[in-house]
Coordinates of C-alpha atoms in Angstrom, one line a residue:
Chain A
M223 CA 163.4 156.3 88.2
A224 CA 163.9 154.6 84.8
I225 CA 163.2 150.9 84.5
E226 CA 165.2 148.9 82.1
I227 CA 164.1 145.3 81.4
S228 CA 166.4 143.2 79.2
N229 CA 165.8 139.6 77.9
L230 CA 163.5 138.8 80.7
N231 CA 162.3 135.2 80.8
Y232 CA 160.1 133.6 83.4
V233 CA 159.0 129.9 83.7
Y234 CA 156.4 128.8 86.2
M235 CA 156.7 125.4 87.8
A236 CA 159.6 124.3 85.6
G237 CA 159.9 120.5 85.1
S238 CA 156.3 119.6 85.9
P239 CA 153.3 119.1 83.5
F240 CA 152.1 122.5 84.7
E241 CA 155.2 124.2 83.3
K242 CA 154.4 127.5 81.7
H243 CA 156.6 129.9 79.9
A244 CA 155.0 133.1 81.3
L245 CA 157.4 135.6 79.9
Q246 CA 159.6 135.3 76.8
N247 CA 162.4 137.7 76.0
V248 CA 160.8 140.8 77.2
N249 CA 162.8 144.0 76.5
L250 CA 161.3 147.3 77.7
T251 CA 162.5 150.7 78.9
I252 CA 160.2 152.8 81.0
S253 CA 161.4 156.4 81.5
D254 CA 160.8 158.7 84.4
G255 CA 157.4 160.3 84.6
E256 CA 155.7 158.1 82.0
F257 CA 152.1 156.9 82.4
V258 CA 152.1 153.5 80.8
G259 CA 149.2 151.2 80.3
I260 CA 150.0 147.5 80.1
I261 CA 147.2 145.6 78.4
G262 CA 146.7 142.0 77.6
H263 CA 144.3 139.1 77.7
T264 CA 144.1 136.8 80.8
G265 CA 147.4 134.8 80.9
S266 CA 149.3 137.2 78.7
G267 CA 152.0 137.6 81.3
K268 CA 151.2 141.2 82.4
S269 CA 150.8 140.4 86.1
T270 CA 153.9 138.2 86.0
L271 CA 155.8 141.1 84.4
I272 CA 154.9 143.7 87.0
Q273 CA 155.7 141.3 89.9
H274 CA 159.3 141.3 88.7
L275 CA 159.6 145.0 88.9
N276 CA 159.7 145.1 92.7
G277 CA 161.4 141.8 93.2
L278 CA 158.5 139.6 94.2
L279 CA 159.4 137.2 91.4
K280 CA 162.9 136.3 90.4
P281 CA 163.5 136.1 86.7
T282 CA 164.4 132.7 85.2
S283 CA 166.9 134.7 83.1
G284 CA 167.5 138.3 82.1
T285 CA 168.0 141.5 84.1
I286 CA 166.0 144.4 85.4
C287 CA 167.6 147.7 86.3
V288 CA 165.6 150.2 88.4
D289 CA 167.3 153.6 88.6
G290 CA 170.5 152.0 87.3
V291 CA 170.6 149.3 90.0
D292 CA 170.4 145.7 88.9
I293 CA 167.6 144.3 91.2
T294 CA 168.1 140.7 90.0
A295 CA 171.6 140.7 91.4
K296 CA 172.2 138.6 94.6
G297 CA 172.0 140.7 97.7
A298 CA 169.9 143.4 96.1
D299 CA 168.1 145.5 98.8
L300 CA 164.5 144.4 98.1
K301 CA 163.0 146.2 101.0
K302 CA 164.3 149.5 99.7
L303 CA 163.2 148.6 96.2
R304 CA 159.7 147.8 97.3
Q305 CA 159.5 151.2 98.9
K306 CA 160.6 152.9 95.7
V307 CA 158.5 150.8 93.4
G308 CA 155.0 150.6 95.0
L309 CA 152.8 147.8 93.7
V310 CA 149.1 147.7 94.4
F311 CA 147.4 144.4 93.7
Q312 CA 144.0 143.9 92.2
Y313 CA 142.1 142.8 95.3
P314 CA 142.3 145.1 98.3
E315 CA 141.0 142.1 100.3
H316 CA 144.4 140.6 100.0
Q317 CA 146.1 143.3 102.0
L318 CA 143.6 145.0 104.3
F319 CA 144.0 143.5 107.8
E320 CA 144.0 146.2 110.5
E321 CA 141.2 147.4 112.7
T322 CA 141.1 150.9 111.2
V323 CA 141.9 152.5 107.9
Y324 CA 144.5 154.7 109.6
K325 CA 146.4 151.7 111.0
D326 CA 146.2 149.8 107.7
I327 CA 147.7 152.7 105.7
A328 CA 150.4 153.1 108.4
Y329 CA 151.5 149.5 107.9
G330 CA 153.9 150.3 105.1
P331 CA 155.6 153.4 106.6
K332 CA 155.8 151.5 109.9
N333 CA 157.7 148.7 108.2
M334 CA 160.1 151.3 106.9
G335 CA 161.0 152.1 110.5
L336 CA 159.8 155.8 110.5
T337 CA 158.9 157.8 113.6
Q338 CA 155.3 158.2 114.7
D339 CA 155.3 161.8 113.5
E340 CA 156.5 160.9 110.0
I341 CA 154.0 158.0 109.8
D342 CA 151.2 160.3 110.8
E343 CA 152.2 162.8 108.2
R344 CA 152.4 160.2 105.4
V345 CA 149.1 158.5 106.3
R346 CA 147.3 161.9 106.1
E347 CA 149.1 162.8 102.9
A348 CA 148.2 159.4 101.3
M349 CA 144.6 159.6 102.4
N350 CA 144.4 163.1 100.9
Y351 CA 145.9 161.9 97.6
V352 CA 143.2 159.2 97.2
G353 CA 140.4 161.4 98.3
L354 CA 139.6 159.8 101.7
T355 CA 138.5 162.4 104.2
D356 CA 139.4 162.3 107.9
K357 CA 136.1 160.7 108.9
Y358 CA 137.3 157.4 107.4
M359 CA 140.4 157.3 109.6
N360 CA 138.9 155.3 112.4
R361 CA 136.5 153.1 110.4
S362 CA 137.2 149.5 109.8
P363 CA 138.5 148.8 106.3
F364 CA 136.2 145.8 106.1
E365 CA 133.0 147.8 106.2
L366 CA 133.9 150.1 103.3
S367 CA 132.6 149.8 99.7
G368 CA 134.6 148.1 97.0
G369 CA 135.8 151.4 95.6
Q370 CA 136.7 152.8 99.0
K371 CA 138.6 149.6 99.9
R372 CA 140.7 150.1 96.7
R373 CA 141.5 153.7 97.8
V374 CA 142.7 152.5 101.1
A375 CA 144.8 149.8 99.4
I376 CA 146.3 152.4 97.1
A377 CA 146.9 154.8 100.0
G378 CA 148.7 152.0 101.9
V379 CA 151.2 151.9 99.1
L380 CA 151.4 155.7 98.5
A381 CA 152.2 156.2 102.1
M382 CA 155.6 154.8 101.4
R383 CA 156.1 157.6 98.9
P384 CA 157.2 155.4 96.0
D385 CA 158.7 156.9 92.8
V386 CA 157.0 154.4 90.6
L387 CA 153.4 153.3 91.2
I388 CA 152.2 150.0 89.7
L389 CA 148.5 149.3 89.7
D390 CA 147.2 145.8 88.8
E391 CA 143.7 146.1 87.4
P392 CA 142.7 148.9 89.7
A393 CA 139.2 149.3 88.3
A394 CA 138.2 145.6 87.6
G395 CA 135.1 144.4 89.4
L396 CA 133.9 147.9 90.3
D397 CA 130.6 149.3 89.3
P398 CA 130.7 152.1 86.6
S399 CA 130.7 155.0 89.1
G400 CA 133.4 153.3 91.3
R401 CA 135.4 152.7 88.2
E402 CA 135.1 156.3 87.1
E403 CA 136.1 157.6 90.5
I404 CA 139.2 155.4 90.8
L405 CA 140.4 156.2 87.3
T406 CA 140.0 159.9 87.7
Q407 CA 141.8 159.7 91.1
I408 CA 144.7 157.9 89.6
K409 CA 145.1 160.4 86.8
A410 CA 144.9 163.3 89.3
L411 CA 147.5 161.5 91.4
Y412 CA 149.8 161.1 88.5
L413 CA 149.6 164.8 87.7
A414 CA 150.0 165.9 91.3
R415 CA 152.9 163.6 92.3
K416 CA 154.6 163.5 89.0
M417 CA 155.4 159.8 89.6
T418 CA 155.9 157.1 87.0
V419 CA 152.7 155.1 86.8
L420 CA 152.2 151.6 85.3
F421 CA 148.6 150.7 84.9
V422 CA 147.7 147.1 84.2
S423 CA 144.3 146.4 82.7
H424 CA 142.5 144.2 80.2
S425 CA 140.1 147.1 79.4
M426 CA 141.1 149.2 76.5
E427 CA 138.7 152.0 77.6
D428 CA 140.4 152.4 80.9
V429 CA 143.9 152.4 79.5
A430 CA 143.0 154.7 76.6
R431 CA 141.8 157.5 79.0
A432 CA 144.9 158.0 80.9
A433 CA 148.0 156.4 79.4
G434 CA 150.5 158.2 77.2
R435 CA 152.0 154.9 76.1
I436 CA 150.5 151.5 75.8
I437 CA 152.3 148.2 76.0
V438 CA 150.3 145.2 74.6
M439 CA 151.3 141.8 76.0
N440 CA 150.4 138.6 74.2
R441 CA 151.5 135.1 75.3
G442 CA 154.3 136.3 77.4
T443 CA 155.8 138.7 74.8
V444 CA 155.5 142.4 74.1
A445 CA 153.3 142.4 71.0
M446 CA 153.0 146.2 70.6
D447 CA 154.4 149.2 72.3
G448 CA 153.5 152.8 71.4
K449 CA 151.2 155.8 71.7
P450 CA 147.5 155.0 72.0
S451 CA 146.8 156.3 68.5
E452 CA 149.4 153.9 67.1
I453 CA 148.1 151.0 69.0
F454 CA 144.5 151.5 68.2
S455 CA 145.2 151.8 64.5
H456 CA 145.9 148.0 64.6
A457 CA 142.4 146.9 65.4
K458 CA 142.7 143.7 63.5
E459 CA 145.9 142.5 65.3
L460 CA 144.4 143.5 68.6
R461 CA 141.3 141.4 67.9
S462 CA 143.5 138.4 67.1
M463 CA 144.9 138.7 70.6
G464 CA 141.5 138.6 72.2
L465 CA 141.6 142.4 72.8
D466 CA 139.6 145.1 71.2
V467 CA 139.9 148.8 70.5
P468 CA 137.7 151.1 72.7
Q469 CA 134.0 151.1 71.7
I470 CA 134.2 154.8 70.8
T471 CA 137.1 154.1 68.4
Q472 CA 134.9 151.4 66.8
L473 CA 132.1 154.0 66.4
A474 CA 134.5 156.5 64.8
A475 CA 135.7 153.7 62.4
S476 CA 132.2 152.8 61.3
L477 CA 131.4 156.5 60.8
A478 CA 134.5 156.9 58.7
E479 CA 133.4 153.8 56.7
R480 CA 130.1 155.6 55.9
G481 CA 132.1 158.4 54.4
I482 CA 132.0 160.8 57.3
P483 CA 135.3 162.7 57.4
I484 CA 136.1 161.9 61.1
D485 CA 139.6 161.6 62.6
N486 CA 140.9 158.1 62.8
N487 CA 142.6 158.5 66.2
I488 CA 139.6 158.9 68.5
Y489 CA 139.8 156.9 71.7
T490 CA 138.1 158.9 74.4
I491 CA 134.4 159.9 74.6
E492 CA 135.4 163.5 75.3
R493 CA 137.4 163.7 72.1
A494 CA 134.7 162.0 70.1
K495 CA 132.1 164.4 71.4
A496 CA 134.2 167.4 70.5
T497 CA 135.0 166.1 67.0
I498 CA 131.4 165.1 66.2
L499 CA 130.1 168.5 67.4
M500 CA 132.8 170.2 65.2
L501 CA 131.8 168.1 62.2
L502 CA 128.1 169.0 62.8
A503 CA 128.9 172.6 63.0
Q504 CA 130.9 172.5 59.8
K505 CA 128.0 170.7 58.1
E506 CA 125.5 173.3 59.2
K507 CA 127.9 176.0 58.0
G508 CA 128.1 174.3 54.6
A509 CA 124.3 174.0 54.4
K510 CA 123.8 177.7 54.9
Chain B
M286 CA 158.3 127.2 100.3
L287 CA 154.6 127.2 99.5
K288 CA 155.2 125.7 96.1
D289 CA 156.9 122.8 97.9
I290 CA 153.7 121.5 99.5
T291 CA 152.8 118.7 97.2
L292 CA 150.6 116.7 99.4
G293 CA 147.1 116.5 98.0
Q294 CA 148.4 117.5 94.5
Y295 CA 147.2 115.4 91.6
F296 CA 149.6 114.7 88.7
P297 CA 147.4 114.3 85.6
I298 CA 149.0 111.7 83.4
D299 CA 148.1 108.1 82.4
S300 CA 149.8 105.2 84.2
P301 CA 148.7 101.7 85.5
L302 CA 148.5 103.3 89.0
H303 CA 146.2 106.1 87.7
R304 CA 143.9 103.6 86.2
M305 CA 143.4 101.6 89.4
D306 CA 140.3 101.9 91.5
P307 CA 140.8 104.4 94.3
R308 CA 139.6 101.8 96.8
T309 CA 142.4 99.4 95.8
K310 CA 144.9 102.2 96.2
I311 CA 143.7 103.3 99.6
L312 CA 143.6 99.8 101.0
S313 CA 147.0 99.1 99.5
L314 CA 148.5 102.2 101.1
I315 CA 147.1 101.2 104.5
L316 CA 148.7 97.7 104.1
L317 CA 151.9 99.2 102.9
I318 CA 152.1 101.6 105.9
V319 CA 151.4 98.7 108.3
A320 CA 154.1 96.7 106.6
I321 CA 156.6 99.5 106.9
F322 CA 156.0 99.6 110.6
L323 CA 156.0 95.9 111.0
A324 CA 159.4 95.6 109.2
N325 CA 162.0 94.8 111.9
N326 CA 165.0 93.4 110.0
P327 CA 167.2 94.6 107.2
W328 CA 165.6 92.3 104.6
A329 CA 162.1 93.5 105.3
Y330 CA 163.4 97.1 104.9
V331 CA 165.0 96.3 101.6
L332 CA 161.8 94.6 100.5
A333 CA 159.7 97.6 101.6
A334 CA 162.0 100.0 99.9
A335 CA 162.0 97.9 96.7
F336 CA 158.2 97.7 96.7
T337 CA 157.9 101.5 97.2
L338 CA 160.3 102.0 94.3
L339 CA 158.2 99.7 92.1
V340 CA 155.1 101.8 93.0
V341 CA 157.0 105.0 92.1
A342 CA 158.1 103.5 88.8
L343 CA 154.5 102.3 88.0
S344 CA 153.1 105.7 88.8
K345 CA 155.2 107.3 85.9
V346 CA 155.3 110.5 88.0
P347 CA 158.8 112.0 87.7
V348 CA 161.0 111.1 90.7
S349 CA 161.8 114.8 91.1
M350 CA 158.2 115.3 92.1
Y351 CA 158.6 112.8 95.0
F352 CA 161.7 114.6 96.1
R353 CA 159.8 117.8 96.1
G354 CA 157.2 116.3 98.3
L355 CA 160.0 115.3 100.8
K356 CA 161.5 118.8 100.9
P357 CA 159.3 120.3 103.7
I358 CA 160.0 117.4 106.0
W359 CA 163.8 117.0 105.5
F360 CA 164.1 119.0 108.7
V361 CA 162.0 116.6 110.7
I362 CA 163.8 113.6 109.3
I363 CA 167.3 115.0 110.1
F364 CA 166.2 116.2 113.5
T365 CA 164.8 112.8 114.6
A366 CA 167.8 111.1 113.1
L367 CA 170.1 113.3 115.2
L368 CA 168.1 112.7 118.4
N369 CA 168.3 108.9 117.7
I370 CA 172.0 109.0 117.0
F371 CA 173.0 110.8 120.2
F372 CA 170.4 109.7 122.7
T373 CA 170.1 106.0 122.2
P374 CA 172.1 104.0 124.8
G375 CA 174.5 101.4 123.5
T376 CA 178.0 100.9 122.1
K377 CA 179.8 104.3 122.0
I378 CA 181.6 104.9 118.8
Y379 CA 182.4 108.6 119.0
L380 CA 182.2 111.2 121.7
F381 CA 181.1 114.8 121.1
G382 CA 181.8 117.0 124.1
Y383 CA 181.3 114.9 127.2
R384 CA 177.7 114.0 127.5
T385 CA 176.5 113.1 124.0
P386 CA 178.1 109.8 122.9
M387 CA 177.2 108.7 119.4
T388 CA 176.2 105.0 119.5
W389 CA 176.2 102.3 117.0
E390 CA 172.6 101.3 118.0
G391 CA 171.6 105.0 117.6
L392 CA 173.0 105.1 114.2
I393 CA 171.1 102.0 113.1
L394 CA 167.9 103.3 114.7
A395 CA 168.3 106.7 113.0
G396 CA 168.7 105.0 109.7
K397 CA 165.6 102.8 110.2
M398 CA 163.5 105.8 111.3
A399 CA 164.6 108.0 108.5
L400 CA 163.9 105.2 105.9
R401 CA 160.5 104.6 107.4
L402 CA 159.6 108.3 107.3
V403 CA 160.8 108.7 103.7
L404 CA 158.9 105.5 102.6
L405 CA 155.8 106.8 104.3
I406 CA 155.9 110.1 102.6
I407 CA 156.7 108.6 99.2
S408 CA 154.0 106.0 99.3
S409 CA 151.3 108.5 100.5
S410 CA 152.4 110.9 97.7
A411 CA 152.1 108.1 95.2
L412 CA 148.4 107.8 96.2
T413 CA 147.7 111.5 95.9
Y414 CA 149.7 112.0 92.7
T415 CA 147.9 109.3 90.9
T416 CA 144.3 109.8 92.3
S417 CA 142.3 112.9 91.6
P418 CA 140.8 114.4 94.8
I419 CA 137.2 113.5 93.7
L420 CA 138.1 109.8 93.1
L421 CA 139.9 109.8 96.4
T422 CA 137.0 110.9 98.4
D423 CA 134.6 108.7 96.4
G424 CA 136.8 105.8 97.3
I425 CA 137.0 106.8 101.0
E426 CA 133.2 107.2 101.1
K427 CA 132.6 103.8 99.6
L428 CA 135.1 102.2 102.0
L429 CA 133.4 103.8 105.0
K430 CA 129.9 102.9 103.8
P431 CA 129.5 99.9 106.1
L432 CA 130.0 102.3 109.0
A433 CA 127.0 104.3 108.0
K434 CA 124.8 101.6 109.5
L435 CA 126.4 102.4 112.8
G436 CA 125.2 106.0 112.5
L437 CA 128.4 107.5 111.2
P438 CA 127.7 110.3 108.7
T439 CA 129.9 108.9 106.0
F440 CA 128.5 111.0 103.2
E441 CA 128.9 114.2 105.1
L442 CA 132.4 113.2 106.1
A443 CA 133.4 112.5 102.5
M444 CA 131.8 115.8 101.3
M445 CA 133.7 117.7 104.0
M446 CA 136.9 116.0 103.0
S447 CA 136.5 116.6 99.3
I448 CA 135.8 120.3 99.9
A449 CA 138.8 120.6 102.2
I450 CA 141.1 118.9 99.6
R451 CA 139.6 121.0 96.8
F452 CA 140.4 124.2 98.7
I453 CA 144.0 123.4 99.6
P454 CA 145.5 124.7 96.3
T455 CA 143.1 127.6 96.4
L456 CA 144.2 128.6 99.9
I457 CA 147.8 128.1 99.0
E458 CA 147.5 130.4 96.0
E459 CA 145.6 132.9 98.1
T460 CA 148.3 132.9 100.8
D461 CA 150.9 133.5 98.1
K462 CA 149.0 136.5 96.8
I463 CA 148.5 137.9 100.3
M464 CA 152.1 137.5 101.2
K465 CA 153.1 139.3 98.0
A466 CA 150.7 142.1 98.7
Q467 CA 152.1 142.6 102.2
K468 CA 155.7 142.2 101.0
A469 CA 155.0 145.0 98.6
R470 CA 154.3 147.1 101.7
G471 CA 157.6 146.2 103.2
A472 CA 156.4 143.2 105.3
D473 CA 159.2 140.8 106.3
F474 CA 158.1 137.2 107.1
E475 CA 161.6 135.7 107.1
S476 CA 163.8 137.5 109.6
G477 CA 163.8 138.8 113.1
S478 CA 163.1 137.1 116.5
V479 CA 160.4 134.4 117.0
L480 CA 158.1 137.0 118.6
H481 CA 158.6 139.3 115.7
R482 CA 157.9 136.6 113.1
V483 CA 154.7 135.6 114.9
K484 CA 153.6 139.2 115.0
A485 CA 154.4 139.5 111.3
L486 CA 151.9 136.7 110.6
A487 CA 148.9 138.8 111.5
P488 CA 148.9 140.8 108.2
M489 CA 148.8 137.4 106.4
L490 CA 146.4 135.4 108.5
V491 CA 143.7 138.1 108.9
P492 CA 143.0 138.5 105.1
L493 CA 143.4 134.7 104.7
F494 CA 140.7 133.9 107.3
I495 CA 138.4 136.5 106.0
S496 CA 138.6 135.2 102.5
A497 CA 138.2 131.6 103.7
F498 CA 135.0 132.5 105.5
R499 CA 133.8 134.4 102.5
R500 CA 134.5 131.4 100.2
A501 CA 132.8 129.0 102.6
D502 CA 129.8 131.2 102.6
E503 CA 129.6 131.5 98.9
L504 CA 130.1 127.8 98.4
A505 CA 127.2 127.0 100.8
V506 CA 124.9 129.4 98.9
A507 CA 125.9 128.0 95.6
M508 CA 125.3 124.4 96.8
E509 CA 122.0 125.2 98.4
S510 CA 120.8 127.1 95.3
R511 CA 121.3 123.9 93.4
C512 CA 119.1 122.0 95.9
Y513 CA 121.9 120.2 97.7
Q514 CA 120.7 118.4 100.7
G515 CA 123.0 115.6 101.5
G516 CA 123.5 111.9 100.7
E517 CA 120.1 110.4 100.3
H518 CA 119.4 109.2 96.8
R519 CA 122.3 111.1 95.3
T520 CA 123.8 109.3 92.3
R521 CA 127.1 109.7 90.5
L522 CA 128.1 110.5 86.9
N523 CA 131.1 108.2 87.1
E524 CA 130.7 105.2 89.3
I525 CA 134.0 103.7 90.4
R526 CA 134.5 100.0 89.6
F527 CA 137.1 97.3 90.1
H528 CA 139.0 96.1 87.1
L529 CA 141.4 93.3 86.3
I530 CA 144.3 95.6 87.2
D531 CA 142.9 95.9 90.7
A532 CA 143.0 92.2 91.1
F533 CA 146.6 92.0 90.1
A534 CA 147.5 94.9 92.3
G535 CA 145.7 93.5 95.2
L536 CA 147.4 90.1 94.8
L537 CA 150.8 91.7 94.6
M538 CA 150.1 93.8 97.6
L539 CA 149.0 90.8 99.7
A540 CA 152.1 88.9 98.5
F541 CA 154.3 91.7 99.7
F542 CA 152.5 92.0 103.0
A543 CA 152.8 88.2 103.6
A544 CA 156.5 88.4 102.8
V545 CA 157.1 91.0 105.4
I546 CA 155.2 89.0 108.0
I547 CA 157.1 85.9 107.1
L548 CA 160.4 87.7 107.3
R549 CA 159.4 89.0 110.7
I550 CA 158.6 85.5 111.9
I551 CA 161.5 83.5 110.5
L552 CA 164.3 86.1 111.1

């Protein structure tokens, strides 16, 4: 399920004083099985971009090919596309509506016209993937915690068995433990289902942990695109876009400034911990 | 479709109409609407249309915006026009089938009604495009003030209205987001039988109502925590005042109204 975006432009409310050029000449290729983090300041166009990928927004100009099929062409099968490219929005409150968690997750497969048995199988599978046990099945989605609501929302999309999963700010607004849980779950899901994952966030920390590739959006254009280590070596440019490198990378940079021979591509706490311990061990050895 | 709802949308530019006192604009709109309904001969219609066009020109809001405001009601206009054309008794000019004669009188009535509807929408849009919601409710409150002596809770009414107007765009935006989230799960709001479509609304309406209640609750808490307790002794940062331009506008409006009445009497 490769996604090819070429010369994508999108203008909001054309011809009014509120006109806004949300996307300008975006060219991207996302290959099968990638875990891509899309990062950018508020209003950088990242949400607009992902809404094009399952046909919710029609580009003002440009084309998008999913799996070799031009989805911007007239008469494109959007229902099928939305099943293949699953999009989970930021707020689960925007999609939960059924009386029970089970029924809510079943909404997507039901719209696909599957049989009762297939729906049941998919709902259970999806709940399993996001770590919701059977006891949640008959609970109302409205009485769950914020993190649990998000899991239900993600399961609701996973139940359609998409090949590409797009998550818009899946961890925003959660407390640290809820955030931790959901991010771990997404990474586990990626490894288990081997799906292409696009992860939108404004938090460098969250993106740095999971993504193998980072796309930085700024004012409707792709400002940077590369491996996390490449992106984070441009701290100054990132700051000029209202973004920042992860705190732990900053720490490593200030350690390096003080003459400590630390790696310059540290962007997770685990790695920082291992490197610092190694440096300390070396120092001890040298002292002996 | 949702983007087409322009009623209650403010268009923030500077124009003579924007600078007028909201009270002048509200009273003028009422007079204009009455005049449009009083018009009963072709000259009065021409005059009303010309006056509305003058208002549109003075507002400096692009004409395309006015057309956009008309979009959601084209269906109503065409539907009533068709009813009028075929179901008004009179001189038959063309026969479709054998029971629905098209009549000359019907054609004229349809034209009049369509023009009235279009003028009504355009003139009301001119008010909302040129007046920010806050000024609008301030104006309404001031105009209703005399009724407070009769026990009408004018302040509360104005507050309710400004809150309602304030939340129209928010709720539209929210609806849009919810529709997208459900479409991403394969929801289909646009096809199928009527029953199917009504059923398809539940996944949209439930989250919308829940969020509206939540917002209302949060707003109430936010207002109370800032000691809000209604109209007594509450003052404004920007008091609305009449200016010279309001006098001109008022005179022009009265002249127009008088002209329509005179045309009604003499023709």
